[in-house]
mmCIF file of C-alpha atoms in Angstrom:
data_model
loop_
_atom_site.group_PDB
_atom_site.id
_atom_site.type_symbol
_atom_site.label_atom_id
_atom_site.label_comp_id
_atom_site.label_asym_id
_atom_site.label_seq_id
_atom_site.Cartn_x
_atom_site.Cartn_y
_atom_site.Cartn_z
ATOM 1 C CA UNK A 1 -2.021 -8.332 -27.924
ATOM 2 C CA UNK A 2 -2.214 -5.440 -25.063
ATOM 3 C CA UNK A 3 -3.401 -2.861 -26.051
ATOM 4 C CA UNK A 4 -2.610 0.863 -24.261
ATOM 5 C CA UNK A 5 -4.636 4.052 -24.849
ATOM 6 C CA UNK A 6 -4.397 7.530 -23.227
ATOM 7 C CA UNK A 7 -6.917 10.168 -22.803
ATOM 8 C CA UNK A 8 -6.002 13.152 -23.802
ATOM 9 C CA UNK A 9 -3.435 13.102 -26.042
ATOM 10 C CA UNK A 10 -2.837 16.446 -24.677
ATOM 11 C CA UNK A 11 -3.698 19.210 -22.046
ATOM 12 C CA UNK A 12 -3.275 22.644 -21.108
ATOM 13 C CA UNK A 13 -3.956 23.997 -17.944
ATOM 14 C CA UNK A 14 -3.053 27.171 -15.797
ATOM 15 C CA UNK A 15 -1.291 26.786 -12.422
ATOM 16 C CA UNK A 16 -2.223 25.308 -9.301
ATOM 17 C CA UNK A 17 -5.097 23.509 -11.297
ATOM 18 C CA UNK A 18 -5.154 19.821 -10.589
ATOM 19 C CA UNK A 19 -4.582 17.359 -13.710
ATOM 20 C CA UNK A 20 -6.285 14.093 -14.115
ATOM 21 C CA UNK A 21 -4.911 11.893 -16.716
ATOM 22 C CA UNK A 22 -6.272 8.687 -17.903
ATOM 23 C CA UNK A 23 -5.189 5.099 -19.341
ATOM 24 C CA UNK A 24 -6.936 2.225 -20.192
ATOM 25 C CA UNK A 25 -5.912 -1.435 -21.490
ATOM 26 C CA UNK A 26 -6.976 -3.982 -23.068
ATOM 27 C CA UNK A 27 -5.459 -7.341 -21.319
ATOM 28 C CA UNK A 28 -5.986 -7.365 -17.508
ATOM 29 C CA UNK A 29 -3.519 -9.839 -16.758
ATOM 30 C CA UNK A 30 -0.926 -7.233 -15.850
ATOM 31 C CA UNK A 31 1.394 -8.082 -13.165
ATOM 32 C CA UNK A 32 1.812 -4.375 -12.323
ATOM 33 C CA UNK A 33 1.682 -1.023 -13.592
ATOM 34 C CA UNK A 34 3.868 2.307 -13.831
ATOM 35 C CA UNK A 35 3.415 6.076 -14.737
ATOM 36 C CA UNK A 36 6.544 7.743 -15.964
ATOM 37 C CA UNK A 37 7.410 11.134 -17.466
ATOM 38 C CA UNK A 38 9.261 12.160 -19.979
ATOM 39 C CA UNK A 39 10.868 15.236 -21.101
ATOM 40 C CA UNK A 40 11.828 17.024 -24.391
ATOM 41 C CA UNK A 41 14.417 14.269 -26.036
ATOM 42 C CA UNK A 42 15.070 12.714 -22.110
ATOM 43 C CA UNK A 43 14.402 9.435 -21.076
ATOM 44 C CA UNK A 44 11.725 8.455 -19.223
ATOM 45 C CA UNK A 45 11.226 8.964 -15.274
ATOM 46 C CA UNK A 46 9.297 6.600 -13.159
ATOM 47 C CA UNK A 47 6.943 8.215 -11.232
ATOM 48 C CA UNK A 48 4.337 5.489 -9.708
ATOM 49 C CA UNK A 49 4.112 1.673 -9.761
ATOM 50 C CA UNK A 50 0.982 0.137 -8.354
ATOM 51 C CA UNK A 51 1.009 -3.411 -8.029
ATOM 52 C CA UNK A 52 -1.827 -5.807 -9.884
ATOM 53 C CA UNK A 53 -2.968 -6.562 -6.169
ATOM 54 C CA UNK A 54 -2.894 -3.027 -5.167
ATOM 55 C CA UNK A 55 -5.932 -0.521 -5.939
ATOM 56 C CA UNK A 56 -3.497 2.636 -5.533
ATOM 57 C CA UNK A 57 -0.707 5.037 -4.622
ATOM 58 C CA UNK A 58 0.825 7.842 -3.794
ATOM 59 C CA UNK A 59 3.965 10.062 -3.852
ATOM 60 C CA UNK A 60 3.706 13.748 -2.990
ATOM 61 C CA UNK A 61 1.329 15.607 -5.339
ATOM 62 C CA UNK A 62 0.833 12.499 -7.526
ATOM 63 C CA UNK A 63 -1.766 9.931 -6.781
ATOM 64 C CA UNK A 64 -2.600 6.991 -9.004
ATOM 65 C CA UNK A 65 -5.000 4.239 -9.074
ATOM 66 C CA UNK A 66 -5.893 1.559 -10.632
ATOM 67 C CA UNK A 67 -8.912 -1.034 -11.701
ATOM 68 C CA UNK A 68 -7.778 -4.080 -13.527
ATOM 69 C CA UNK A 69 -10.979 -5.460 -13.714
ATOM 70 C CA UNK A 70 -12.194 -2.751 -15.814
ATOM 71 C CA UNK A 71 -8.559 -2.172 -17.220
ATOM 72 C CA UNK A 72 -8.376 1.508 -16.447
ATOM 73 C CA UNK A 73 -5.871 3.512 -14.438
ATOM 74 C CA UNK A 74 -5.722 7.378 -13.439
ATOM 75 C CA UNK A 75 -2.990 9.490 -12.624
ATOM 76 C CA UNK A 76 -4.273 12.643 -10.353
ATOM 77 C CA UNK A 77 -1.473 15.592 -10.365
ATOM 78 C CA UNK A 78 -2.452 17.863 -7.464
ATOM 79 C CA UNK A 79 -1.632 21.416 -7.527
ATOM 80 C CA UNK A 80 0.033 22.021 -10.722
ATOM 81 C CA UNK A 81 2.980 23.798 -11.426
ATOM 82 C CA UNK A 82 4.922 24.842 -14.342
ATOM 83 C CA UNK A 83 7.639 22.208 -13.925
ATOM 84 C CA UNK A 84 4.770 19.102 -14.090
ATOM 85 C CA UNK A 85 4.992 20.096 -17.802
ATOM 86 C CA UNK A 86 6.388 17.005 -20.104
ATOM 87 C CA UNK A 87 4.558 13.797 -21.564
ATOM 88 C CA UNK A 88 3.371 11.259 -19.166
ATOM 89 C CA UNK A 89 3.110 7.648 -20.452
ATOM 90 C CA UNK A 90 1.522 4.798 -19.014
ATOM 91 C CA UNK A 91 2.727 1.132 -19.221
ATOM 92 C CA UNK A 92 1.991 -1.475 -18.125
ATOM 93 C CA UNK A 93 3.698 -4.706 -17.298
ATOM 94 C CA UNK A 94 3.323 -8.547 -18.442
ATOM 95 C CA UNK A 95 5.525 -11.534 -20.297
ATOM 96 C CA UNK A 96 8.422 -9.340 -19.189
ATOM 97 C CA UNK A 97 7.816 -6.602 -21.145
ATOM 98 C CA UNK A 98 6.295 -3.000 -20.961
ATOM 99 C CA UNK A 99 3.596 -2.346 -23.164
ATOM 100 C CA UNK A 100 3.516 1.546 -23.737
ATOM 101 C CA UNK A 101 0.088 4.348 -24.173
ATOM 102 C CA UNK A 102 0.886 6.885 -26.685
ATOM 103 C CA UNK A 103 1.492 9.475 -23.772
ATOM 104 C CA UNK A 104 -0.301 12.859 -22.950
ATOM 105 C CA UNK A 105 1.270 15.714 -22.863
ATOM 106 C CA UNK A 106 1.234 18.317 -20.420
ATOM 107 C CA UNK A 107 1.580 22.064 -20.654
ATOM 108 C CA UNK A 108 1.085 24.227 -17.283
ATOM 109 C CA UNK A 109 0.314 27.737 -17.688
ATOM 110 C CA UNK A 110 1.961 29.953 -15.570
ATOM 111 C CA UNK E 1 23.245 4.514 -6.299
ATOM 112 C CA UNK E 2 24.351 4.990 -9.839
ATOM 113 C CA UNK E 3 21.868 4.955 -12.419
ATOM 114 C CA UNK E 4 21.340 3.549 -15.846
ATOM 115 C CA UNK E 5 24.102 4.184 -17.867
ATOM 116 C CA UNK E 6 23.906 4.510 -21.853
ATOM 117 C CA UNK E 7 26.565 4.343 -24.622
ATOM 118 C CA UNK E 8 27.158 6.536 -26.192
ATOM 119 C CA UNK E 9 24.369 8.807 -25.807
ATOM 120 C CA UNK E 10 24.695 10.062 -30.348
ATOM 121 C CA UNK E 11 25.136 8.245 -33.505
ATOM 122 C CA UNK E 12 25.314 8.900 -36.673
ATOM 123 C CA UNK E 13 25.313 6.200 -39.332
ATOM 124 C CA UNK E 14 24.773 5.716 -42.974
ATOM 125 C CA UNK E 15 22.059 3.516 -44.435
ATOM 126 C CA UNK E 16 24.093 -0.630 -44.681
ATOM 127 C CA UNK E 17 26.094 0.290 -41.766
ATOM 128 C CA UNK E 18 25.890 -1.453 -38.555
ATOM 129 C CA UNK E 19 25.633 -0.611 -34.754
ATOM 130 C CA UNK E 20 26.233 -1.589 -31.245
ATOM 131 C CA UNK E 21 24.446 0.133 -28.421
ATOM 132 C CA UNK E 22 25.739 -0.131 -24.867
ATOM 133 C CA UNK E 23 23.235 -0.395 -21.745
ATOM 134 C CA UNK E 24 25.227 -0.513 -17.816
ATOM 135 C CA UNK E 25 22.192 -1.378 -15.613
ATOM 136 C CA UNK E 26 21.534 -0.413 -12.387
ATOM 137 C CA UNK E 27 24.117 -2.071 -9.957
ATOM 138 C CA UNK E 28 22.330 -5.479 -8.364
ATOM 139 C CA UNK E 29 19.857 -5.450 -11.547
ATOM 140 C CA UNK E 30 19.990 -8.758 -12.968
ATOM 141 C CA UNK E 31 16.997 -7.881 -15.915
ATOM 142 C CA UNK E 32 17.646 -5.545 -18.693
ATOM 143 C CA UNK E 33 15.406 -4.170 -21.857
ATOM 144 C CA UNK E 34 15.281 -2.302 -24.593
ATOM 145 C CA UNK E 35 13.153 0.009 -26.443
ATOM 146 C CA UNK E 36 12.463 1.757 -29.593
ATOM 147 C CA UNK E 37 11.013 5.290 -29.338
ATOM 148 C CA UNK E 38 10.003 6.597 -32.529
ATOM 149 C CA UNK E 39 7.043 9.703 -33.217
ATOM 150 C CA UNK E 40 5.358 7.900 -35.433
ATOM 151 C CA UNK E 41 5.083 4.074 -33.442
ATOM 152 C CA UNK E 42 5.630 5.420 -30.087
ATOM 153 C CA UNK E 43 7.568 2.984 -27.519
ATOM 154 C CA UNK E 44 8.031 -0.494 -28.853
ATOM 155 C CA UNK E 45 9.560 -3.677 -27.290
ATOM 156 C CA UNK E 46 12.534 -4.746 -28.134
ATOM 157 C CA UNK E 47 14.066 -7.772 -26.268
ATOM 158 C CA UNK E 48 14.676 -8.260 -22.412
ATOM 159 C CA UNK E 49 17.484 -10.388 -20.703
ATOM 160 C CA UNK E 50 17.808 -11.639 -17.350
ATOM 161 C CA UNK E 51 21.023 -13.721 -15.898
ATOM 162 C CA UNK E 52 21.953 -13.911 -19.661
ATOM 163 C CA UNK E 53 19.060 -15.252 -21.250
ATOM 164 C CA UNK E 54 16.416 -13.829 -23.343
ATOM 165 C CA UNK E 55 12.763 -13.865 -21.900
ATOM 166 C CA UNK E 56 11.261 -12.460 -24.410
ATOM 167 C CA UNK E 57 11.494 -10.605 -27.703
ATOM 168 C CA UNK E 58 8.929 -7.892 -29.419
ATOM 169 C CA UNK E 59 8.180 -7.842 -33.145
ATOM 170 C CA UNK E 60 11.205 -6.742 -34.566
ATOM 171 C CA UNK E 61 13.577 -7.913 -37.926
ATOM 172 C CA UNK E 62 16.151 -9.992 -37.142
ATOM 173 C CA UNK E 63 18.607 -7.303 -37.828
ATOM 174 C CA UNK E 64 17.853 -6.549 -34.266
ATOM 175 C CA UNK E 65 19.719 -8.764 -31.940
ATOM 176 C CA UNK E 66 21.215 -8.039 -28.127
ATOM 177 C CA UNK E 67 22.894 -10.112 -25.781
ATOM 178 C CA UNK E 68 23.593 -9.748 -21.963
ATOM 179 C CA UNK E 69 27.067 -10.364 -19.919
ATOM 180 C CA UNK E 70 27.953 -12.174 -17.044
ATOM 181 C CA UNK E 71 27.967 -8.995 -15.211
ATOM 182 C CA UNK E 72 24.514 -7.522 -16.797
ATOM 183 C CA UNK E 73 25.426 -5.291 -19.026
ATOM 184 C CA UNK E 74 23.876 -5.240 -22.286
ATOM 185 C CA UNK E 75 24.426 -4.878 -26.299
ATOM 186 C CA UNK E 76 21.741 -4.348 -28.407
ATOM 187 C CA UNK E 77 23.422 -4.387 -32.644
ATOM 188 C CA UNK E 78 21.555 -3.531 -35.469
ATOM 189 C CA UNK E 79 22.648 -4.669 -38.566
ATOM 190 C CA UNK E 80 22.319 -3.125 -42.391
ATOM 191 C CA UNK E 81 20.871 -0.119 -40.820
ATOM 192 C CA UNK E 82 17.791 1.579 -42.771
ATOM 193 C CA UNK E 83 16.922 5.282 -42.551
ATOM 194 C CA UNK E 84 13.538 3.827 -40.351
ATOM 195 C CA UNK E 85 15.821 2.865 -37.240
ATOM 196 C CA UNK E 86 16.817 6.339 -36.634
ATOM 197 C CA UNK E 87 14.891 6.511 -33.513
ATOM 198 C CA UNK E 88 15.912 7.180 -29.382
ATOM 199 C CA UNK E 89 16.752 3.800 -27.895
ATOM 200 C CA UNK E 90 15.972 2.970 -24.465
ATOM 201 C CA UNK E 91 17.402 0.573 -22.468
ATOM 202 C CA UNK E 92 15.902 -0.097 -18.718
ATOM 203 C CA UNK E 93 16.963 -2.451 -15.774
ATOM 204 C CA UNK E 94 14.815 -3.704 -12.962
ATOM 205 C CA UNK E 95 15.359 -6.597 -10.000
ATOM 206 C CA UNK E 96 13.348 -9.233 -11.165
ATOM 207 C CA UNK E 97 10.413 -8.133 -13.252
ATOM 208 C CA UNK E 98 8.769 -5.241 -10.953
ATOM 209 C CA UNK E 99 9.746 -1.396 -11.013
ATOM 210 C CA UNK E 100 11.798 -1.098 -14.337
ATOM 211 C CA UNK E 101 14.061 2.198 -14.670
ATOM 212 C CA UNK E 102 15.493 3.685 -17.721
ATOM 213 C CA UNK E 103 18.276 4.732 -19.115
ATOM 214 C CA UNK E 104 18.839 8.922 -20.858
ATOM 215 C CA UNK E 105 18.593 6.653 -24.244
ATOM 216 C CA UNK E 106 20.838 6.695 -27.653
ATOM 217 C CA UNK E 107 19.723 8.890 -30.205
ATOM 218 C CA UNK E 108 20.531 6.778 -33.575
ATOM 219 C CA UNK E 109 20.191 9.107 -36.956
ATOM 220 C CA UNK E 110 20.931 7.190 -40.200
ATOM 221 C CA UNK E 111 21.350 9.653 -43.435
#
């Protein structure tokens, strides 16, 4: 059974710092995976997909990458602003389902 | 392009009742699933269609049950509700099985 953990659970920083969020898993037979956010009662956002055969990417301020072989995957938030505040989750994708991390959440400071 | 579309977005129901959720995917997405969203569990699998056919189904009673139309949209019913399925439901689409989007969710409360 996959297994999804994220480090923190949660984190506080003041603006303009960058944020560096972490999941790991347990299966690496992924066939991709995705960062989303989520807000206050919302549903969820996606904000990256990185392809098993791909070590990274990037949109905007957000970079991700990922290491199957050691089943990890970072999300880097550059820049931080009060708006990046909400939970982040990270799933990841096999036997056509999304298996979700508990989610950190994210307060910026302004 | 039109996102995913939810019905209806609040319910209230009382414990023995039953329910039918309504998910309108992403026009040209042929896969749909669904998801439980609870505090205490997190984001759990529910089921996933594609062209009408079940893939694949997560660890749920079989008071759960969904089915998907000819033109991809989805039902998810839950039958003899208990106070434990109040929860946000999530329904997502995708093309195939890559980039999956989601839905604003149902918010289920049963008193």
């Amino acid at each position: 059974k996959q297994e999804v953990t994220q480090i923190p659970a949660a984190l506080s920083v003041p603006e303009g710092e960058n944020l560096v969020l972490n999941c790991s898993f347990t299966d690496s037979a992924i066939y991709n995976l995705q960062w989303f956010r989520q807000d206050p009662g919302k549903g969820l956002t996606s904000l990256l997909l990185i392809q098993s055969s791909q070590r990274e990417q990037t949109s905007g301020r957000l970079n991700a990458s990922l290491d199957k072989s050691s089943g990890r995957s970072t999300l880097y938030i550059a820049a931080s602003q009060p708006g990046d505040s909400a939970t982040y989750l990270c799933a990841v994708s096999n036997d056509y389902k999304l298996s979700f991390g508990a989610g950190t959440t994210v307060t910026v400071r302004a | 392009k039109a996102g995913v579309t939810q019905t209806p977005r609040y319910l209230i129901k009382t414990r023995g009742q039953q329910v039918t959720l309504s998910c309108s995917p992403i026009s040209g997405h042929r896969s749909v699933s669904w998801y439980q969203q609870t505090p205490g569990q997190g984001l759990q699998f529910l089921f996933e269609y594609f062209s009408e056919t079940q893939r694949n189904k997560g660890n749920f009673p079989g008071r759960f049950s969904g089915r998907q139309f000819s033109n991809s949209r989805s039902e998810m019913n839950v039958s003899t509700l208990e106070l434990g399925d109040s929860a946000l439901y999530l329904c997502a689409s995708s093309l195939a099985i890559n980039e999956q989007f989601f839905g604003p969710g149902t918010r289920l409360t049963v008193l």
